[in-house]
Coordinates of C-alpha atoms and ligand atoms in Angstrom, one line a residue:
X185 CA 8.2 -7.6 16.1
X186 CA 9.1 -10.2 13.5
X187 CA 11.1 -12.1 16.1
X188 CA 8.3 -11.9 18.6
X189 CA 5.7 -13.2 16.3
X190 CA 8.0 -16.1 15.3
X191 CA 8.6 -16.9 18.9
X192 CA 4.9 -17.1 19.5
X193 CA 4.4 -19.3 16.5
X194 CA 7.3 -21.5 17.4
X195 CA 5.9 -22.0 20.9
X196 CA 2.6 -23.0 19.3
X197 CA 4.4 -25.5 17.1
X198 CA 6.4 -27.0 20.0
X199 CA 3.4 -27.6 22.3
X200 CA 4.2 -31.2 23.1
X201 CA 0.7 -32.8 23.2
X202 CA -2.1 -30.9 21.7
X203 CA -5.4 -31.7 23.3
X204 CA -7.8 -33.1 20.8
X205 CA -10.9 -31.8 22.5
X206 CA -11.8 -28.2 23.0
X207 CA -10.5 -27.2 26.4
X208 CA -9.8 -23.9 28.1
X209 CA -6.6 -22.2 27.0
X210 CA -3.8 -21.9 29.6
X211 CA -4.3 -18.9 32.0
X212 CA -1.8 -16.4 30.8
X213 CA -1.9 -12.7 30.2
X214 CA -4.7 -12.1 27.7
X215 CA -2.7 -9.9 25.4
X216 CA 0.9 -8.9 24.5
X217 CA 2.2 -5.6 23.2
X218 CA 4.4 -5.8 20.1
X219 CA 7.7 -4.0 20.1
X220 CA 6.4 -2.3 17.0
X221 CA 3.9 -0.2 19.0
X222 CA 6.7 2.0 20.4
X223 CA 8.3 2.6 17.0
X224 CA 5.6 5.1 16.1
X225 CA 7.2 7.5 18.6
X226 CA 10.6 7.2 17.0
X227 CA 9.7 9.1 13.9
X228 CA 9.7 12.9 14.1
X229 CA 8.6 15.2 11.3
X230 CA 11.6 17.2 10.2
X231 CA 11.2 20.5 12.0
X232 CA 11.2 23.4 9.6
X233 CA 12.7 26.7 10.3
X234 CA 10.0 29.4 10.2
X235 CA 10.2 31.0 6.8
X236 CA 12.5 28.2 5.5
X237 CA 11.9 26.3 2.3
X238 CA 9.0 23.8 2.0
X239 CA 10.2 21.9 -1.0
X240 CA 13.4 20.8 -2.6
X241 CA 13.0 20.7 -6.4
X242 CA 14.8 17.7 -7.9
X243 CA 14.9 16.4 -11.4
X244 CA 14.0 12.7 -11.9
X245 CA 13.1 10.3 -14.7
X246 CA 9.4 10.0 -14.5
X247 CA 9.5 6.4 -15.8
X248 CA 13.0 5.3 -16.7
X249 CA 15.8 6.5 -19.0
X250 CA 14.1 5.0 -22.0
X251 CA 11.3 7.6 -22.2
X252 CA 12.3 10.7 -24.0
X253 CA 12.0 14.1 -22.4
X254 CA 9.6 15.1 -25.1
X255 CA 7.1 12.5 -23.8
X256 CA 7.6 13.8 -20.3
X257 CA 10.4 11.5 -19.4
X258 CA 12.1 14.0 -17.2
X259 CA 10.3 16.1 -14.6
X260 CA 11.3 18.5 -11.8
X261 CA 9.4 17.3 -8.7
X262 CA 9.0 19.0 -5.4
X263 CA 10.3 16.8 -2.6
X264 CA 9.4 17.9 0.9
X265 CA 12.3 19.9 2.2
X266 CA 14.5 18.5 5.0
X267 CA 18.0 19.3 6.0
X268 CA 20.2 16.6 4.6
X269 CA 23.6 15.2 5.3
X270 CA 25.8 13.6 2.7
X271 CA 24.4 10.3 1.5
X272 CA 21.7 11.6 1.1
X273 CA 21.0 10.9 4.8
X274 CA 17.7 12.4 6.0
X275 CA 15.2 11.8 8.8
X276 CA 13.6 8.8 7.0
X277 CA 16.1 7.4 4.4
X278 CA 19.7 6.4 4.6
X279 CA 21.0 6.1 1.1
X280 CA 24.3 4.2 0.6
X281 CA 26.6 4.7 -2.3
X282 CA 28.7 1.6 -1.8
X283 CA 28.8 -1.4 -4.2
X284 CA 28.5 0.6 -7.4
X285 CA 30.1 -0.9 -10.6
X286 CA 33.3 0.8 -11.6
X287 CA 31.8 3.2 -14.1
X288 CA 29.3 4.5 -11.6
X289 CA 31.4 4.6 -8.5
X290 CA 30.2 7.7 -6.6
X291 CA 30.9 9.7 -3.5
X292 CA 28.1 10.2 -1.1
X293 CA 25.8 12.9 -2.6
X294 CA 25.5 16.3 -0.9
X295 CA 22.1 17.7 -2.1
X296 CA 22.6 20.7 0.2
X297 CA 25.6 21.8 -1.9
X298 CA 24.6 25.3 -3.0
X299 CA 25.3 24.5 -6.7
X300 CA 22.8 21.6 -6.5
X301 CA 20.3 23.7 -4.6
X302 CA 20.3 26.2 -7.4
X303 CA 20.0 23.7 -10.2
X304 CA 17.3 21.4 -9.0
X305 CA 19.9 18.8 -8.3
X306 CA 22.0 16.9 -10.8
X307 CA 20.9 16.5 -14.5
X308 CA 19.3 13.1 -15.1
X309 CA 21.8 10.7 -16.7
X310 CA 22.4 7.0 -16.2
X311 CA 26.2 7.6 -16.5
X312 CA 26.5 9.5 -13.3
X313 CA 26.4 7.3 -10.2
X314 CA 25.5 10.3 -8.0
X315 CA 22.4 10.9 -10.0
X316 CA 21.3 7.3 -9.1
X317 CA 21.4 8.4 -5.5
X318 CA 19.4 11.5 -6.2
X319 CA 16.8 9.5 -8.1
X320 CA 16.2 7.0 -5.3
X321 CA 16.1 9.7 -2.7
X322 CA 13.6 11.8 -4.6
X323 CA 11.2 8.9 -5.5
X324 CA 11.4 7.2 -2.0
X325 CA 10.6 10.6 -0.4
X326 CA 7.7 11.3 -2.8
X327 CA 6.2 7.9 -2.1
X328 CA 6.5 8.4 1.6
X329 CA 4.9 11.8 1.5
X330 CA 1.9 10.4 -0.4
X331 CA 1.3 8.1 2.5
X332 CA 1.9 10.8 5.1
X333 CA -0.5 13.1 3.3
X334 CA -3.2 10.5 3.1
X335 CA -3.0 9.3 6.7
X336 CA -2.0 12.5 8.4
X337 CA 0.9 11.0 10.4
X338 CA 4.4 9.7 10.1
X339 CA 4.6 6.0 9.0
X340 CA 6.8 3.8 11.2
X341 CA 9.1 1.3 9.4
X342 CA 8.8 -2.4 9.9
X343 CA 12.6 -2.8 10.0
X344 CA 14.5 -3.2 13.3
X345 CA 15.2 0.2 14.9
X346 CA 18.6 1.2 16.3
X347 CA 18.7 1.7 20.1
X348 CA 18.7 5.4 19.7
X349 CA 18.6 8.1 17.1
X350 CA 16.2 8.3 14.1
X351 CA 14.7 5.1 12.7
X352 CA 15.7 5.3 9.0
X353 CA 15.1 2.9 6.1
X354 CA 18.3 1.6 4.6
X355 CA 18.4 2.1 0.8
X356 CA 21.1 0.5 -1.5
X357 CA 20.8 1.5 -5.1
X358 CA 23.9 -0.5 -6.2
X359 CA 23.3 -4.2 -5.6
X360 CA 24.5 -6.8 -8.2
X361 CA 21.6 -8.8 -9.7
X362 CA 18.5 -8.2 -11.7
X363 CA 16.0 -7.9 -8.8
X364 CA 14.9 -5.0 -6.7
X365 CA 13.4 -5.8 -3.3
X366 CA 12.4 -4.9 0.3
X367 CA 13.3 -7.0 3.3
X368 CA 13.1 -6.3 7.1
X369 CA 16.8 -7.1 7.4
X370 CA 18.0 -5.6 4.2
X371 CA 15.8 -2.5 3.7
X372 CA 15.4 -1.5 0.0
X373 CA 17.8 -2.9 -2.5
X374 CA 18.0 -2.1 -6.2
X375 CA 19.9 -4.3 -8.6
X376 CA 22.0 -3.6 -11.6
X377 CA 22.8 -6.1 -14.4
X378 CA 24.2 -6.3 -17.9
X379 CA 21.6 -6.4 -20.7
X380 CA 21.6 -9.5 -22.9
X381 CA 23.3 -9.6 -26.3
X382 CA 20.1 -8.8 -28.1
X383 CA 19.1 -5.2 -27.4
X384 CA 15.6 -4.7 -26.1
X385 CA 13.8 -1.3 -26.1
X386 CA 16.3 1.4 -25.3
X387 CA 19.1 -0.8 -23.9
X388 CA 22.3 -1.4 -25.9
X389 CA 23.6 -4.9 -26.1
X390 CA 25.6 -5.7 -23.0
X391 CA 24.7 -2.3 -21.6
X392 CA 24.1 -1.7 -17.9
X393 CA 20.5 -1.7 -16.6
X394 CA 19.9 -0.2 -13.2
X395 CA 16.6 -0.8 -11.4
X396 CA 17.4 2.3 -9.3
X397 CA 16.6 4.5 -12.3
X398 CA 13.1 3.2 -12.7
X399 CA 10.5 5.5 -11.0
X400 CA 8.0 2.6 -10.8
X401 CA 10.4 0.1 -9.3
X402 CA 11.5 2.6 -6.6
X403 CA 7.9 3.6 -5.8
X404 CA 6.8 -0.1 -5.8
X405 CA 9.5 -1.3 -3.4
X406 CA 9.1 1.8 -1.1
X407 CA 5.4 0.9 -1.0
X408 CA 6.2 -2.7 0.1
X409 CA 8.2 -1.1 2.9
X410 CA 5.5 1.3 4.0
X411 CA 2.8 -1.4 3.8
X412 CA 4.9 -3.7 6.0
X413 CA 5.2 -0.8 8.5
X414 CA 1.5 -0.4 8.5
X415 CA 0.4 -4.0 8.5
X416 CA 3.0 -6.6 9.6
X417 CA 0.7 -9.6 9.0
X418 CA 0.4 -8.8 5.4
X419 CA 3.7 -10.6 5.0
X420 CA 1.9 -13.8 6.1
X421 CA 0.4 -15.3 2.9
X422 CA -2.6 -17.2 4.4
X423 CA -4.6 -16.8 1.3
X424 CA -3.7 -15.9 -2.3
X425 CA -5.2 -12.4 -1.9
X426 CA -2.5 -11.4 0.7
X427 CA 0.6 -11.5 -1.5
X428 CA -1.6 -10.4 -4.5
X429 CA -2.5 -7.4 -2.5
X430 CA 1.1 -6.5 -1.6
X431 CA 2.0 -6.7 -5.3
X432 CA -1.1 -5.0 -6.7
X433 CA -1.1 -2.2 -4.1
X434 CA 2.6 -1.5 -4.7
X435 CA 1.9 -1.2 -8.5
X436 CA -1.1 1.0 -7.9
X437 CA 0.9 3.5 -5.9
X438 CA 3.6 3.6 -8.5
X439 CA 1.0 4.1 -11.3
X440 CA -1.0 6.8 -9.6
X441 CA 2.0 8.6 -8.4
X442 CA 3.1 8.8 -12.0
X443 CA -0.2 10.3 -13.0
X444 CA 0.0 13.0 -10.3
X445 CA 2.8 14.7 -12.3
X446 CA 0.4 17.0 -14.2
X447 CA 3.0 18.4 -16.6
X448 CA 4.1 14.8 -17.5
X449 CA 0.5 13.9 -18.3
X450 CA 0.2 17.1 -20.2
X451 CA 3.2 16.4 -22.4
X452 CA 2.0 12.9 -23.0
X453 CA -1.5 14.2 -24.1
X454 CA 0.1 16.7 -26.5
X455 CA 2.3 14.0 -27.9
X456 CA -0.5 11.6 -28.6
X457 CA -2.9 14.3 -29.9
X458 CA -4.7 13.1 -33.0
X459 CA -4.9 9.6 -31.8
X460 CA -6.9 10.5 -28.7
X461 CA -10.2 8.7 -28.9
X462 CA -12.9 9.4 -26.4
X463 CA -12.3 6.1 -24.8
X464 CA -8.6 5.9 -24.8
X465 CA -7.2 9.1 -23.4
X466 CA -5.6 7.7 -20.3
X467 CA -5.3 4.1 -21.5
X468 CA -3.2 5.4 -24.4
X469 CA -0.9 7.1 -22.0
X470 CA -0.7 4.0 -19.8
X471 CA 0.1 2.0 -22.9
X472 CA 2.6 4.5 -24.1
X473 CA 4.3 4.3 -20.7
X474 CA 4.5 0.6 -21.0
X475 CA 1.9 -0.3 -18.4
X476 CA 0.0 -2.6 -20.6
X477 CA 1.9 -5.7 -21.5
X478 CA 1.8 -6.8 -25.1
X479 CA -0.4 -9.8 -25.8
X480 CA 2.6 -12.1 -26.4
X481 CA 5.5 -10.7 -24.4
X482 CA 6.1 -9.6 -20.9
X483 CA 6.7 -6.1 -19.8
X484 CA 10.1 -4.5 -20.2
X485 CA 12.4 -5.9 -17.4
X486 CA 13.0 -2.4 -16.1
X487 CA 9.3 -1.6 -15.7
X488 CA 7.4 -2.8 -12.8
X489 CA 5.0 -4.6 -15.1
X490 CA 1.8 -3.1 -14.1
X491 CA -0.5 -5.2 -16.2
X492 CA -3.5 -3.2 -17.1
X493 CA -5.1 -6.1 -18.8
X494 CA -7.9 -5.4 -21.3
X495 CA -7.5 -1.6 -20.8
X496 CA -9.0 -1.0 -24.3
X497 CA -12.4 -2.1 -23.0
X498 CA -12.3 0.2 -19.9
X499 CA -13.9 3.4 -20.5
X500 CA -16.7 2.4 -22.8
X501 CA -20.2 1.8 -21.7
X502 CA -20.6 -1.1 -24.1
X503 CA -20.7 -4.5 -22.4
X504 CA -17.4 -6.1 -23.0
X505 CA -17.4 -8.9 -25.5
X506 CA -15.9 -12.1 -24.4
X507 CA -12.6 -11.3 -26.0
X508 CA -12.3 -8.0 -24.3
X509 CA -13.7 -9.0 -20.9
X510 CA -11.4 -8.1 -18.1
X511 CA -9.6 -10.9 -16.4
X512 CA -11.9 -12.3 -13.6
X513 CA -10.9 -12.9 -10.0
X514 CA -10.1 -16.5 -9.2
X515 CA -8.4 -17.5 -5.9
X516 CA -6.5 -20.2 -7.7
X517 CA -4.6 -17.7 -9.7
X518 CA -0.9 -17.0 -9.2
X519 CA -0.4 -14.0 -6.9
X520 CA 1.0 -11.6 -9.5
X521 CA -1.9 -12.3 -11.9
X522 CA -4.4 -11.8 -9.1
X523 CA -2.6 -8.6 -8.1
X524 CA -3.0 -7.2 -11.6
X525 CA -6.8 -7.9 -11.5
X526 CA -6.8 -5.5 -8.5
X527 CA -4.7 -2.9 -10.4
X528 CA -6.9 -3.2 -13.4
X529 CA -10.1 -2.8 -11.3
X530 CA -8.9 0.4 -9.6
X531 CA -7.4 1.8 -12.8
X532 CA -10.7 1.3 -14.6
X533 CA -12.5 3.3 -11.8
X534 CA -9.9 6.1 -12.2
X535 CA -10.5 6.2 -15.9
X536 CA -14.2 6.4 -15.4
X537 CA -14.0 9.3 -13.0
X538 CA -11.6 11.3 -15.3
X539 CA -13.9 10.7 -18.2
X540 CA -16.9 12.1 -16.3
X541 CA -14.9 15.2 -15.3
X542 CA -13.5 15.8 -18.7
X543 CA -16.8 15.5 -20.5
X544 CA -17.7 18.9 -19.0
X545 CA -14.5 20.4 -20.3
X546 CA -15.0 19.1 -23.8
X547 CA -18.5 20.6 -23.8
X548 CA -17.3 24.0 -22.6
X549 CA -14.7 23.9 -25.4
X550 CA -17.5 23.1 -27.9
X551 CA -16.2 19.6 -28.7
X552 CA -18.5 16.6 -28.8
X553 CA -16.8 14.2 -26.4
X554 CA -17.7 11.4 -28.9
X555 CA -15.4 12.7 -31.6
X556 CA -12.5 13.9 -29.6
X557 CA -10.1 11.9 -31.7
X558 CA -10.8 14.0 -34.8
X559 CA -10.6 17.4 -33.1
X560 CA -7.6 19.4 -32.4
X561 CA -7.3 20.3 -28.7
X562 CA -6.4 23.8 -27.6
X563 CA -3.5 24.4 -25.3
X564 CA -5.8 25.5 -22.5
X565 CA -7.9 22.4 -22.9
X566 CA -4.9 20.0 -22.8
X567 CA -3.7 21.7 -19.7
X568 CA -7.2 21.5 -18.0
X569 CA -7.5 17.8 -18.9
X570 CA -4.0 17.0 -17.6
X571 CA -4.9 18.8 -14.4
X572 CA -8.1 16.8 -13.9
X573 CA -6.3 13.5 -14.6
X574 CA -3.6 14.4 -12.1
X575 CA -6.1 15.6 -9.4
X576 CA -8.2 12.4 -9.8
X577 CA -5.0 10.3 -9.6
X578 CA -4.1 12.1 -6.3
X579 CA -7.6 11.4 -4.9
X580 CA -7.5 7.8 -6.0
X581 CA -4.1 7.4 -4.3
X582 CA -5.6 8.9 -1.1
X583 CA -8.5 6.4 -1.3
X584 CA -6.2 3.5 -1.8
X585 CA -3.9 4.4 1.0
X586 CA -6.5 5.4 3.6
X587 CA -8.2 2.1 3.1
X588 CA -5.3 0.4 4.7
X589 CA -6.3 1.7 8.1
X590 CA -9.7 0.1 7.5
X591 CA -8.5 -3.4 6.6
X592 CA -8.5 -6.4 8.9
X593 CA -5.1 -6.9 10.4
X594 CA -4.4 -10.3 8.8
X595 CA -5.6 -12.7 6.1
X596 CA -7.0 -9.9 4.0
X597 CA -9.2 -10.5 1.0
X598 CA -9.5 -8.2 -2.0
X599 CA -13.3 -7.9 -1.4
X600 CA -12.5 -6.7 2.1
X601 CA -10.2 -4.1 0.6
X602 CA -13.1 -2.8 -1.5
X603 CA -15.2 -2.6 1.7
X604 CA -12.3 -0.7 3.4
X605 CA -12.1 1.8 0.5
X606 CA -15.9 2.4 0.4
X607 CA -16.1 2.9 4.2
X608 CA -13.0 5.1 4.6
X609 CA -13.9 7.3 1.7
X610 CA -17.6 7.4 2.7
X611 CA -16.5 8.7 6.2
X612 CA -14.7 11.5 4.6
X613 CA -16.5 12.6 1.4
X614 CA -20.2 12.1 2.0
X615 CA -21.7 13.2 -1.3
X616 CA -19.3 11.5 -3.7
X617 CA -20.3 14.0 -6.4
X618 CA -18.1 12.4 -9.1
X619 CA -19.0 8.8 -8.2
X620 CA -15.6 7.5 -7.2
X621 CA -17.2 4.9 -5.0
X622 CA -19.8 3.9 -7.5
X623 CA -17.1 3.5 -10.1
X624 CA -15.0 1.3 -7.8
X625 CA -17.9 -1.0 -6.9
X626 CA -18.8 -1.3 -10.6
X627 CA -15.3 -2.2 -11.8
X628 CA -14.7 -4.6 -8.9
X629 CA -18.0 -6.3 -9.6
X630 CA -17.0 -6.6 -13.3
X631 CA -14.1 -8.7 -12.2
X632 CA -16.0 -10.7 -9.7
X633 CA -14.1 -9.2 -6.7
X634 CA -17.0 -9.3 -4.3
X635 CA -16.8 -9.5 -0.5
X636 CA -18.3 -12.4 1.4
X637 CA -21.5 -11.8 3.4
X638 CA -22.5 -8.7 1.4
X639 CA -25.9 -9.1 -0.3
X640 CA -25.9 -6.1 -2.5
X641 CA -23.2 -4.1 -4.4
X642 CA -24.5 -0.9 -2.9
X643 CA -22.7 1.6 -0.7
X644 CA -24.7 1.0 2.5
X645 CA -24.4 -2.8 2.2
X646 CA -20.7 -2.5 1.4
X647 CA -19.7 -0.3 4.4
X648 CA -18.3 -1.9 7.5
X649 CA -21.0 -1.8 10.2
X650 CA -20.5 -0.3 13.7
X651 CA -20.8 -2.6 16.7
X652 CA -24.4 -3.5 17.5
X653 CA -24.1 -2.2 21.0
X654 CA -22.3 1.1 21.6
X655 CA -18.8 0.5 23.0
X656 CA -16.6 3.2 24.6
X657 CA -13.0 3.0 25.6
X658 CA -12.5 6.0 28.0
X659 CA -8.7 5.5 28.2
X660 CA -8.5 6.1 24.4
X661 CA -10.6 9.2 24.2
X662 CA -8.5 12.0 22.9
X663 CA -8.9 14.0 26.1
X664 CA -6.9 11.3 27.8
X665 CA -4.2 10.9 25.1
X666 CA -0.8 12.6 25.3
X667 CA 0.6 14.1 22.2
X668 CA 3.8 15.9 21.3
X669 CA 2.4 19.2 20.2
X670 CA -0.1 17.9 17.6
X671 CA -2.3 14.8 17.4
X672 CA -0.2 13.3 14.5
X673 CA 2.7 13.0 16.9
X674 CA 2.4 10.7 20.0
X675 CA 4.1 12.0 23.2
X676 CA 6.5 9.1 23.6
X677 CA 6.9 5.3 23.7
X678 CA 5.5 5.0 27.2
X679 CA 2.3 6.8 26.2
X680 CA 1.9 4.4 23.2
X681 CA 2.4 1.4 25.4
X682 CA -0.3 2.8 27.8
X683 CA -2.7 3.2 24.8
X684 CA -1.8 -0.3 23.6
X685 CA -2.5 -1.8 27.0
X686 CA -5.9 0.0 27.2
X687 CA -6.8 -1.4 23.8
X688 CA -5.5 -4.9 24.6
X689 CA -7.4 -5.1 27.9
X690 CA -10.6 -3.9 26.3
X691 CA -10.7 -6.2 23.2
X692 CA -9.8 -9.3 25.2
X693 CA -12.5 -8.6 27.9
X694 CA -14.9 -11.5 27.6
X695 CA -17.8 -9.1 27.9
X696 CA -17.1 -7.8 24.4
X697 CA -16.1 -11.0 22.7
X698 CA -19.0 -10.7 20.3
X699 CA -17.5 -7.5 18.9
X700 CA -13.9 -8.4 18.5
X701 CA -13.9 -12.2 18.1
X702 CA -10.5 -12.8 19.7
X703 CA -9.9 -16.0 21.7
X704 CA -9.2 -14.9 25.3
X705 CA -7.6 -17.1 28.0
X706 CA -10.2 -19.2 29.8
X707 CA -12.5 -19.1 26.7
X708 CA -13.7 -22.3 25.2
X709 CA -11.6 -22.7 22.1
X710 CA -13.7 -22.7 18.9
X711 CA -14.3 -26.2 17.4
X712 CA -11.2 -27.5 15.6
X713 CA -8.8 -25.0 17.2
X714 CA -6.3 -26.7 19.4
X715 CA -4.2 -23.8 20.6
X716 CA -4.5 -20.0 20.7
X717 CA -1.5 -17.6 21.2
X718 CA -2.3 -14.5 23.2
X719 CA -3.7 -11.6 21.2
X720 CA -0.9 -9.1 20.2
X721 CA -1.4 -5.4 20.0
X722 CA 0.6 -4.5 16.9
X723 CA -0.1 -0.7 16.7
X724 CA -2.1 2.2 18.0
X725 CA -2.0 5.2 15.7
X726 CA -3.8 8.4 15.2
X727 CA -5.1 9.2 11.7
X728 CA -5.8 12.8 10.7
X729 CA -7.6 13.3 7.4
X730 CA -8.7 16.4 5.7
X731 CA -12.1 16.1 4.0
X732 CA -12.8 18.0 0.8
X733 CA -15.3 20.2 2.7
X734 CA -12.6 21.4 5.0
X735 CA -13.4 19.2 8.0
X736 CA -10.4 17.6 9.7
X737 CA -11.3 14.0 10.9
X738 CA -9.3 12.4 13.7
X739 CA -9.5 8.7 14.6
X740 CA -7.5 6.3 16.5
X741 CA -6.7 3.0 14.7
X742 CA -5.6 0.0 16.7
X743 CA -4.5 -3.3 15.2
X744 CA -4.6 -6.5 17.2
X745 CA -3.5 -9.9 15.7
X746 CA -3.8 -13.4 17.0
X747 CA -2.6 -16.8 15.7
X748 CA -4.6 -20.0 16.4
X749 CA -3.6 -23.6 15.5
X750 CA -6.2 -25.6 13.6
X751 CA -6.4 -29.3 13.5
X752 CA -8.3 -30.3 10.4
X753 CA -8.6 -34.0 10.2
X754 CA -5.1 -34.5 11.4
X755 CA -3.5 -31.7 9.3
X756 CA -2.4 -28.8 11.4
X757 CA -1.7 -25.2 10.5
X758 CA -1.8 -21.7 12.0
X759 CA -4.5 -19.3 11.1
X760 CA -3.9 -15.6 11.5
X761 CA -6.6 -13.2 12.4
X762 CA -7.5 -10.5 14.9
X763 CA -9.3 -7.2 14.6
X764 CA -8.7 -3.6 13.5
X765 CA -10.4 -1.2 15.9
X766 CA -11.3 2.3 14.9
X767 CA -12.1 4.7 17.8
X768 CA -13.4 8.2 17.5
X769 CA -12.1 11.2 19.6
X770 CA -14.7 10.5 22.3
X771 CA -13.4 6.9 22.7
X772 CA -16.4 5.3 20.9
X773 CA -15.7 2.3 18.8
X774 CA -16.7 3.2 15.3
X775 CA -15.7 -0.1 13.7
X776 CA -14.3 -3.4 14.7
X777 CA -13.0 -5.1 11.5
X778 CA -12.3 -8.7 12.5
X779 CA -11.4 -12.1 11.2
X780 CA -13.2 -15.0 12.9
X781 CA -11.3 -18.1 13.9
X782 CA -14.5 -20.3 13.8
X783 CA -15.2 -19.8 10.1
X784 CA -14.9 -23.2 8.3
X785 CA -14.7 -21.4 4.9
X786 CA -11.5 -19.6 6.0
X787 CA -9.9 -22.9 7.0
X788 CA -10.8 -24.6 3.8
X789 CA -9.6 -21.7 1.7
X790 CA -6.3 -21.5 3.6
X791 CA -5.7 -25.3 3.1
X792 CA -6.5 -25.0 -0.6
X793 CA -4.1 -22.0 -1.0
X794 CA -1.3 -23.8 0.9
X795 CA -1.5 -26.7 -1.5
X796 CA -2.3 -24.6 -4.5
X797 CA -1.1 -21.1 -5.6
X798 CA 0.8 -20.5 -2.3
X799 CA 2.8 -23.8 -2.4
X800 CA 6.1 -21.9 -2.5
X801 CA 5.3 -20.1 0.7
X802 CA 4.5 -23.0 2.9
X803 CA 6.3 -26.2 4.0
X804 CA 4.8 -29.3 5.6
X805 CA 6.7 -31.4 8.0
X806 CA 4.9 -34.2 9.6
X807 CA 1.4 -33.2 10.2
X808 CA 2.0 -29.5 10.5
X809 CA 2.3 -26.8 7.9
X810 CA 4.5 -23.9 8.6
X811 CA 5.0 -20.5 6.9
X812 CA 8.4 -20.0 5.1
X813 CA 10.1 -16.7 5.8
X814 CA 10.7 -14.0 3.1
X815 CA 7.3 -13.6 1.4
X816 CA 8.4 -10.8 -0.9
X817 CA 11.7 -12.4 -2.0
X818 CA 9.7 -15.6 -2.9
X819 CA 7.1 -13.5 -4.7
X820 CA 9.6 -11.4 -6.7
X821 CA 11.7 -14.5 -7.6
X822 CA 8.6 -16.0 -9.1
X823 CA 8.1 -13.0 -11.4
Ligands
ZN1072 ZN1 6.7 -6.4 -5.4

């Protein structure tokens, strides 16, 4: 797909003489189908033998080798079971052992070896190269399964697929250098490097630091890969929120995944007993685990640097003083800083919900929640609190991931992400008994992350609206779709291309232009637009979500992108937009989440970003701005 999109853009750029007045676009096919569409059929859930194992227990570092076991630094986690070849090589990940430094040189790891099956894998130690392979395999698999659980389908990779056989993500845990990364050509890479002369934290001077031993770094990079598979245009930084979202979202997944390990949270609560104040239960743990950066320094090099800025002020009802006010959203901010505003907003909502749920537990235990810090907590209470925190973390993770299906396909803004979370969760969990959505709206508003065109910060105003006139796409009704056994699994590539064609024809039909806002051939181009590439169907996927009341909800999510060239007073650049279309099992369009090409505010914002916080991602030659490749590499290099 990457190649195809580039080709379209290049064609746009080469157009010899661009008409200066709005004229009809050349008559070409109104839409194209991305090679990505068919990739969804390439992934197959590992078939389990009846009565066979469901999980493979493996031991991992829950943060990195620096956190002691006493604090919950090591945990045995349940990785979904699949038959593995040496590598490990499974259905989704291909983990390579080459490139290791001399002391860590390792054979490919055989996790199906009976000894390792009996001992929950190798014991965690940085000195054994084979353990590094186990660590990346386990955390990559856990991150993937969080997405699969939330969306109810396999997630296709955004990397090029081989002509036949499974489409796996390449993972290299031994790459010289300080950075870890994800790229479409390289897959996941984890660097190792020698620590400086001065020891920092747990490292010894001149000792080896391996990013492949950091839970959060692995979860963060795997999330980049999964997000790229779900939304290819999120690698096109058209406004500062786009790269900020990639970073912030990757940090959120790592953070919440960590909090889902109940026994890890339990050990951390036990350890910090006595200092537990009413307001700082989770924030203390977050700080203990190094999520909060110190006021002066940066986070430990090994940690992903989730910056939970101002966490001390989170779970108090008092209005924050100026000093403790959370960092406010500002589109002129550098993408990492902007990403941590998002992390901090979602984390605050998480803390609020956990506090609500735990108050009840404290009262049952006869403890005034206001004086928790002074009271000793019983074992049973610690266990119950840890379980609540871990359940809420799991639900927050689901909300964050499910919202991706409800995001516009390109040029996403953080305010739109909030709308996506509120709508997706509202579709599932109608009552919102514990106020997840209310907590999210409140903490986003506290940071001035507010969507455009929304008058009130209320749930009904925040939800995406259904099309004004009912629309039905009969070819996409579930009775007309072909599956391979179950709706999470499409029949084959041809069936997916048929569905993509049905969607492409419908959304580019001029009769429905008001609902999808694509520029179809023969349309008058919007003012200021000089060229429009054909709309591109990027994906058609079924989502299957289990509601808390037991309902199973099915929807079909289609993603259509388009690029248009703008001429703004002689300066030219491409805008990326399109629509996400959510269709119910009867073929009715429930939502069309679009980005308009005629919005002047979008153009002004993009121009400001290209010359401001996104300078490193864009290049101007002559009159035309163009996007530089490798968004994540540029982003991580700037860290
Ligand atoms: Zn990143």
